[in-house]
Short mmCIF file of C-alpha atoms and ligand atoms in Angstrom, two decimals:
data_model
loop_
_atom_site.label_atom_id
_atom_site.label_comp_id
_atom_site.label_asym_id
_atom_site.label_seq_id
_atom_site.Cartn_x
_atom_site.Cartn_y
_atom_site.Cartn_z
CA UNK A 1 101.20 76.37 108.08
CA UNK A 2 100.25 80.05 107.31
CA UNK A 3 102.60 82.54 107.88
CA UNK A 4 102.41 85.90 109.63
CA UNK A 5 103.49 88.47 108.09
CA UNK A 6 104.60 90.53 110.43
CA UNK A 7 104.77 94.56 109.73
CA UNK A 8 106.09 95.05 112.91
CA UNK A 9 109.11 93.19 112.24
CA UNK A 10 109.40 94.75 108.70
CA UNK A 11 108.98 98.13 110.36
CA UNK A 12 111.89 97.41 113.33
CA UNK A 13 114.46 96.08 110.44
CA UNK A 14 113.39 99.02 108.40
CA UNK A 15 113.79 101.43 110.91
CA UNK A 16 117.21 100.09 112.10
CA UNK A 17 118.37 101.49 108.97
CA UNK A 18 116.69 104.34 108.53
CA UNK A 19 118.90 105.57 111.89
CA UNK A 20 121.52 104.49 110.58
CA UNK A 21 121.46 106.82 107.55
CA UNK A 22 119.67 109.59 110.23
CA UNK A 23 123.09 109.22 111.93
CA UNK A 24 125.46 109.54 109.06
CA UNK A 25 123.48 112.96 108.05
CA UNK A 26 123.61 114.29 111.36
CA UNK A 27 127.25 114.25 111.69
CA UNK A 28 127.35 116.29 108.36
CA UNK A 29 125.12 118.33 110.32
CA UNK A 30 122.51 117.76 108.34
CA UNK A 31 118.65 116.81 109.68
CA UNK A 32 115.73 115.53 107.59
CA UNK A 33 112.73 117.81 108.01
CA UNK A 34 109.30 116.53 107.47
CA UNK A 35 105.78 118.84 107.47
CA UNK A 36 102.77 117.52 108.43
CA UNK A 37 99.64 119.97 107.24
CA UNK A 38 96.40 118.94 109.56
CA UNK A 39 93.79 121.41 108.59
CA UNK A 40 90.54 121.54 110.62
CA UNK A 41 89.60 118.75 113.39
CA UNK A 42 89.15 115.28 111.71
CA UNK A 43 89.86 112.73 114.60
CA UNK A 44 91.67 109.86 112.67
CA UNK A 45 93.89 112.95 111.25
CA UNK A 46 94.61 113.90 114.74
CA UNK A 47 95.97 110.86 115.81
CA UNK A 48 98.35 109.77 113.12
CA UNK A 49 99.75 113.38 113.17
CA UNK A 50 100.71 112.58 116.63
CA UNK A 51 101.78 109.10 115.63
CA UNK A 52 103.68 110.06 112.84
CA UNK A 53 105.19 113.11 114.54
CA UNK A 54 106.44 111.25 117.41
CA UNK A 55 107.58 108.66 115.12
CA UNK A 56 109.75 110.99 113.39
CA UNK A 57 111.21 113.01 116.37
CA UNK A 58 112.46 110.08 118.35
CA UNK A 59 114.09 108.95 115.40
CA UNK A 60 115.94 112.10 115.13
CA UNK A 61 114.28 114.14 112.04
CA UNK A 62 113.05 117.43 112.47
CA UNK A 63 108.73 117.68 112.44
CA UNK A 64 107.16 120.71 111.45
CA UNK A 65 103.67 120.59 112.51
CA UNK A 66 101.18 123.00 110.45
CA UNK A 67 97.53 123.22 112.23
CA UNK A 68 95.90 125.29 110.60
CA UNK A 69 91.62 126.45 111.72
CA UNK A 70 88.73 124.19 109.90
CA UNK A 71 88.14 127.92 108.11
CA UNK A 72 91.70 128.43 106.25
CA UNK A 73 90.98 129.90 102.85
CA UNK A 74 92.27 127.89 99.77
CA UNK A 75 94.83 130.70 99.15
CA UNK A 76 96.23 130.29 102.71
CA UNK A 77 96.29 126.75 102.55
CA UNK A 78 98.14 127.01 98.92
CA UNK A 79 100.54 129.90 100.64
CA UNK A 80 101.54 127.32 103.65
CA UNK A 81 102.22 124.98 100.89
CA UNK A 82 104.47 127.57 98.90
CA UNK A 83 106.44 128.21 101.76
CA UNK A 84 107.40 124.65 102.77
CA UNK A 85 108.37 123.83 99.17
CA UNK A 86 110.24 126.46 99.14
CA UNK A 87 111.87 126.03 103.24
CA UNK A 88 115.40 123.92 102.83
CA UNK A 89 115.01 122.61 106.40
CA UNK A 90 111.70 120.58 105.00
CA UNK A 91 112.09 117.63 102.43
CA UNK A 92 108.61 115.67 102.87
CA UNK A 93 105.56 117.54 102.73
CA UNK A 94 102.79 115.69 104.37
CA UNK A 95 98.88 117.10 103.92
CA UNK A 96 96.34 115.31 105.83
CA UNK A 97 93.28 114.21 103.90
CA UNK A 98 90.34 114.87 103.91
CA UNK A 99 90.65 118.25 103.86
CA UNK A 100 87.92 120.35 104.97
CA UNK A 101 84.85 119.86 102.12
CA UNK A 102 85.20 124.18 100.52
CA UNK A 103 89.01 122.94 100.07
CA UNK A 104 90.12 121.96 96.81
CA UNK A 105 92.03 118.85 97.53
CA UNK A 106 93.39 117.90 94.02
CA UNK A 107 94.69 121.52 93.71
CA UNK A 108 96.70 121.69 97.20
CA UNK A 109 98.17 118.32 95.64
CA UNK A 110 99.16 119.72 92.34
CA UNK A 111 100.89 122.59 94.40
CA UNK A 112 103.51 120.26 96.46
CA UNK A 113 106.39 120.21 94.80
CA UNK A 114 107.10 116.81 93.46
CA UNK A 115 110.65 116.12 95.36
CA UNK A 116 108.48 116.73 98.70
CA UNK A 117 105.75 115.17 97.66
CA UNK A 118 106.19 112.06 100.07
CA UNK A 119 102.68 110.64 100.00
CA UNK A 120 102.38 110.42 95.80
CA UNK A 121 99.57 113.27 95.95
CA UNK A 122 100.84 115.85 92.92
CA UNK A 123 99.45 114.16 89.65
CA UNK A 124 102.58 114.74 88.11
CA UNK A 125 104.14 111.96 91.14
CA UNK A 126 101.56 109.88 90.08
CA UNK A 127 102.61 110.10 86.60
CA UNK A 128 105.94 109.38 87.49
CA UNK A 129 104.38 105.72 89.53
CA UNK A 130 102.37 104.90 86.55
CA UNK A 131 105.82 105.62 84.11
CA UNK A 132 107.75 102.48 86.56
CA UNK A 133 109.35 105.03 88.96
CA UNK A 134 108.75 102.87 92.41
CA UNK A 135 110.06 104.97 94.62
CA UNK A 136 107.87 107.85 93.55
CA UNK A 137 104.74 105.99 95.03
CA UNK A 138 102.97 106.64 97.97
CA UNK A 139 103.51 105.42 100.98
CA UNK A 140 101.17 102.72 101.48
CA UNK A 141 101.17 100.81 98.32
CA UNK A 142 105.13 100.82 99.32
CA UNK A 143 104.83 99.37 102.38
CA UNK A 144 102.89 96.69 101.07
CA UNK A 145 105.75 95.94 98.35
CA UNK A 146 107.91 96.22 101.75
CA UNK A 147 106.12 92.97 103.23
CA UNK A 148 106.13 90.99 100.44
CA UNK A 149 109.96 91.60 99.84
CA UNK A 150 110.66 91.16 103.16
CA UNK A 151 109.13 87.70 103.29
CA UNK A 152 110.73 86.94 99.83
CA UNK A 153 107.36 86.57 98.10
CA UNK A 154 107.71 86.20 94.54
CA UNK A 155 105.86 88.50 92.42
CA UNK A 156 107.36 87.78 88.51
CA UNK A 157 104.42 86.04 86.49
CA UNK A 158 102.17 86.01 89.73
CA UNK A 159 98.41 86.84 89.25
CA UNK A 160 98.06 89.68 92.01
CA UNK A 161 94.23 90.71 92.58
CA UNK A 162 93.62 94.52 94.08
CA UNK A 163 90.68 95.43 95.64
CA UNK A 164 90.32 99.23 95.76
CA UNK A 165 91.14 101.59 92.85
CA UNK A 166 92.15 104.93 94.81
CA UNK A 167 94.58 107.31 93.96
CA UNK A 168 96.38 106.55 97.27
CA UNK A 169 96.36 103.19 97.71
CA UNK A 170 94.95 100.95 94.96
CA UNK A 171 95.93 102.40 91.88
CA UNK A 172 99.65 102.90 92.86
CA UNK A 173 99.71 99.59 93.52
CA UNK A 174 98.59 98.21 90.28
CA UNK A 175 101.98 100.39 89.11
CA UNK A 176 104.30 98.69 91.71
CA UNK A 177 102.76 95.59 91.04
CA UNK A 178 103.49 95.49 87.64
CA UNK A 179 107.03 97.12 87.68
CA UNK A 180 107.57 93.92 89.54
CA UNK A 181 106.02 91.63 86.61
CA UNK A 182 102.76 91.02 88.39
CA UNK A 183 99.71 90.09 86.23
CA UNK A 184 97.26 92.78 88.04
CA UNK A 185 93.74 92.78 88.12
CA UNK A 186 91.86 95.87 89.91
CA UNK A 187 88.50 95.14 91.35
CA UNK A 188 86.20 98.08 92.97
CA UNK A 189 82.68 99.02 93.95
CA UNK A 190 81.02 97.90 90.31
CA UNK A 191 82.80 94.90 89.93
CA UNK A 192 80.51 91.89 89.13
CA UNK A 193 81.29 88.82 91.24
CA UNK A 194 84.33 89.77 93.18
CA UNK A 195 84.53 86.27 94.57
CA UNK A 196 85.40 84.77 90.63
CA UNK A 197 87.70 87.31 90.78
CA UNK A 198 89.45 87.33 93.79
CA UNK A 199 89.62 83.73 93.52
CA UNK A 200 92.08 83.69 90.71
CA UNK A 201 94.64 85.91 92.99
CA UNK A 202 98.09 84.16 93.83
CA UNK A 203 98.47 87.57 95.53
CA UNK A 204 95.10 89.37 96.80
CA UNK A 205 95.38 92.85 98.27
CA UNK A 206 92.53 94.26 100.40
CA UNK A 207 92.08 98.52 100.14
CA UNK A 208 88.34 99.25 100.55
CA UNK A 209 87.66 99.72 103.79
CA UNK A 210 84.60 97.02 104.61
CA UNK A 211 84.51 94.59 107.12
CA UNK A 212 84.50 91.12 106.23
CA UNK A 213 84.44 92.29 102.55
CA UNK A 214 87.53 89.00 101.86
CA UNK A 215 85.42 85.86 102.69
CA UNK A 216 87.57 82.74 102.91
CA UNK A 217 85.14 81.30 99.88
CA UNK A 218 86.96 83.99 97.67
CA UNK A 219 90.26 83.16 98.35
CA UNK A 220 92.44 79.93 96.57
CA UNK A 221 94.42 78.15 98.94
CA UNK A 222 97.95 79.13 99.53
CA UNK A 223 97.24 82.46 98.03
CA UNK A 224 98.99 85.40 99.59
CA UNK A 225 96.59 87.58 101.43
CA UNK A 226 97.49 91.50 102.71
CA UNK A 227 94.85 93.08 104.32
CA UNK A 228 94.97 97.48 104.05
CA UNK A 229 91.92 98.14 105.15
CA UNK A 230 91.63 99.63 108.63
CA UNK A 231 87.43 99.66 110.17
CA UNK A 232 86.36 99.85 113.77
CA UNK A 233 84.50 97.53 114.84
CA UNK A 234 83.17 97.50 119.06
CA UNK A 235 86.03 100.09 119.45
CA UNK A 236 88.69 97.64 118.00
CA UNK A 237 90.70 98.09 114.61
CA UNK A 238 90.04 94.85 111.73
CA UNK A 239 90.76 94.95 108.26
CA UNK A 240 88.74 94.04 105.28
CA UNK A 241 89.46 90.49 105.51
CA UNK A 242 87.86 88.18 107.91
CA UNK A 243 91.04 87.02 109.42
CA UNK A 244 89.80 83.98 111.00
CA UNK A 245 88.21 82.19 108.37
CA UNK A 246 90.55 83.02 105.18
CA UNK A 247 93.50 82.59 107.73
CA UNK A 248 93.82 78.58 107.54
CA UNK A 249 93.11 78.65 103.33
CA UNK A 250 95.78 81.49 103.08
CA UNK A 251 99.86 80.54 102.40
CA UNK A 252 100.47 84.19 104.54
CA UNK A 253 98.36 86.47 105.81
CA UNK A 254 98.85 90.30 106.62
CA UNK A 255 97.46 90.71 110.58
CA UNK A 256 95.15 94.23 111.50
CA UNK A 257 96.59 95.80 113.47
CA UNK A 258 100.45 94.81 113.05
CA UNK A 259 100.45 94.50 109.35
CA UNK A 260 100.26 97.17 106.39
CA UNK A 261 99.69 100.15 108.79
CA UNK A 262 102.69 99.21 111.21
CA UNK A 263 105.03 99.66 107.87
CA UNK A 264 102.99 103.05 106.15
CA UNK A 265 104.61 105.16 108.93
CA UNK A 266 108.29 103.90 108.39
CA UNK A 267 107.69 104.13 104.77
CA UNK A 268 106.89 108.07 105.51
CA UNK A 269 110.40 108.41 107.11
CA UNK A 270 112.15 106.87 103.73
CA UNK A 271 110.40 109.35 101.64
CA UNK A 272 111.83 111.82 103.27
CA UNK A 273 114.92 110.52 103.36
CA UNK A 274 115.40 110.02 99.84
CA UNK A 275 114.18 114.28 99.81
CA UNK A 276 118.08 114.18 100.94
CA UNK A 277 119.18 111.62 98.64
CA UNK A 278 119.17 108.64 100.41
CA UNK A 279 117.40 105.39 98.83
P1 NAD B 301 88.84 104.87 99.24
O1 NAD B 301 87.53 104.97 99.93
O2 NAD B 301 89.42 106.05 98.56
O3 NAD B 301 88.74 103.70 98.15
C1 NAD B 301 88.04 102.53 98.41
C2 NAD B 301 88.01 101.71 97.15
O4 NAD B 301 87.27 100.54 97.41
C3 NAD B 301 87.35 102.40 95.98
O5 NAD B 301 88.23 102.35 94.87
C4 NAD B 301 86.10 101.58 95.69
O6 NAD B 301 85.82 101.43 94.31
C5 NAD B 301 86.44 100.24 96.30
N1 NAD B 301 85.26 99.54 96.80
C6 NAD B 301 84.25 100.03 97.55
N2 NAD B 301 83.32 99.06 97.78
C7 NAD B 301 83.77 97.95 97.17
C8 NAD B 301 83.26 96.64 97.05
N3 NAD B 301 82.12 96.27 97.63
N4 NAD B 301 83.99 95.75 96.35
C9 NAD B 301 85.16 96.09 95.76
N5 NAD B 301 85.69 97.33 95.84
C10 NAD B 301 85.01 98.25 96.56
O7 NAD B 301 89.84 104.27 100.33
P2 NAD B 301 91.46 104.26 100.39
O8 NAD B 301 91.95 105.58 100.81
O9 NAD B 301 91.99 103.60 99.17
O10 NAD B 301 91.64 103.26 101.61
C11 NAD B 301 91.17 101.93 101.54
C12 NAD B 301 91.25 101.31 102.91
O11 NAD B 301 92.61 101.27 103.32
C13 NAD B 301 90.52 102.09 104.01
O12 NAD B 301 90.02 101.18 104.96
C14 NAD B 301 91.62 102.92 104.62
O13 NAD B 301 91.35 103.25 105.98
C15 NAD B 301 92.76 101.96 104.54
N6 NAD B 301 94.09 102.58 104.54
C16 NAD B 301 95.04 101.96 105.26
C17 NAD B 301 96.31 102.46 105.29
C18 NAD B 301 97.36 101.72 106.08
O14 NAD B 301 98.44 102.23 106.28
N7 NAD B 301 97.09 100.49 106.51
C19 NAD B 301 96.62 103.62 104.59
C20 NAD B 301 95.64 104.23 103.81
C21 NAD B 301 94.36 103.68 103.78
#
């Protein structure tokens, strides 16, 4: 029988403990303080601000919303960033991409200070990822290691198969993948036959962001099968796999919604709970 794995029921256990620790801070009067930066009007940017933002209040962390016009120069974008690195109240610093296209992305990254740098965006985080430093990684790639642990997956001497090579999701990956003794493969747009390759995955992890792009012909049975992607499709969210069909050949099987994206946000709040030391 496949298994679900369920990121909803990572993401409740998770965030049991997360206000736990919330709790213990706040009667050292202490408060974690996260920033979310939304420049401009990008819709999908909209609404996980909101998510994430209500997220965070109700489970007792400060939010510090920065909206800033479409227009915002790259020198007031840089300044905002200057000041919440430097602002004690903030330890996760949270820029919403894409940024506007006369924004220099790569350089607001460089400019968050590492410790705040929740989502893995500075190059020098990334270094730290690619050196074994887990914890370091962005949030995504995290949660993913989050489901498998939860549901006791082994990953030691495993052949894990990544589809997607960004800086955000895919690549991390590969890093947390192998600090966990993973044999990784990375596949992306100008691999040649995905299928051979994808078919040799006792672990295959889906970050592209095309419908249907996992057909159950690529997949070996009992092979482990997380699905990151997020499309629309008639106005409802699916993932890259085609859940249906690989479903019955897969051992377990992320969902979309209710999988990878249910545990990103929760994996936000730990970031910035380590900012105040907390693991
Ligand atoms: P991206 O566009 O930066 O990267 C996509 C990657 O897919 C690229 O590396 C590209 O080489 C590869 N690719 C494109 N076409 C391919 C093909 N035909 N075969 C194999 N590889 C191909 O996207 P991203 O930011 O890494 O996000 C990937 C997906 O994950 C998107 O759908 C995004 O919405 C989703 N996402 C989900 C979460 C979550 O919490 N669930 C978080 C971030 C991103």
């Amino acid at each position: 029988m496949t298994i679900l794995l369920d990121g909803k029921q990572v993401a409740a256990e998770r965030k049991t403990r997360i206000q736990t620790q919330i709790a213990a801070l706040a009667v050292r009067g202490a408060k974690p303080g996260l920033a979310i930066v939304l420049v401009g009007d990008d819709a999908a940017s909209r609404i996980y601000t909101t998510r994430m933002a209500k997220l965070a209040e109700t489970m007792g962390m400060a939010v510090f919303v920065k909206e800033l016009p479409a227009g915002i120069s790259q020198v007031e974008l840089l300044n905002l960033i200057s000041a919440l690195n430097a602002d004690p109240a903030v330890q996760g610093i949270l820029p919403m991409m894409p940024l506007p296209g006369h924004l220099d992305a790569d350089q607001v990254a460089a400019h968050i200070q590492p410790a705040k740098d929740i989502d893995g965006l500075n190059p020098l985080t990334i270094g730290l990822v690619a050196a074994g430093k887990s914890l370091a990684a962005p949030c995504t790639p995290r949660a993913v290691i989050a489901i498998l642990d939860h549901y006791h997956i082994e990953l030691s001497g495993r052949r894990a198969v990544v589809i997607g090579r960004s800086n955000v999701v895919g690549k991390p990956l590969v890093h947390l993948l192998l600090a966990r003794n993973a044999t990784v493969t990375v596949c992306h747009s100008k691999t040649q036959d995905l299928a051979a390759v994808v078919s040799q995955g006792d672990i295959v992890i889906a970050a592209v962001g095309k419908v249907n792009l996992v057909q159950a012909d690529m997949i070996k049975p009992g092979a482990v099968v997380i699905d990151v992607g997020i499309n629309e499709v008639d106005g409802k969210m699916v993932g890259d796999v085609d859940f249906e069909r690989v479903s019955p050949i897969a051992s377990a099987i992320t969902p979309v919604p209710g999988g990878v994206g249910a545990v990103t946000t929760t994996m936000v709040l730990e970031a910035v709970l380590q900012g105040m030391g907390h693991v």
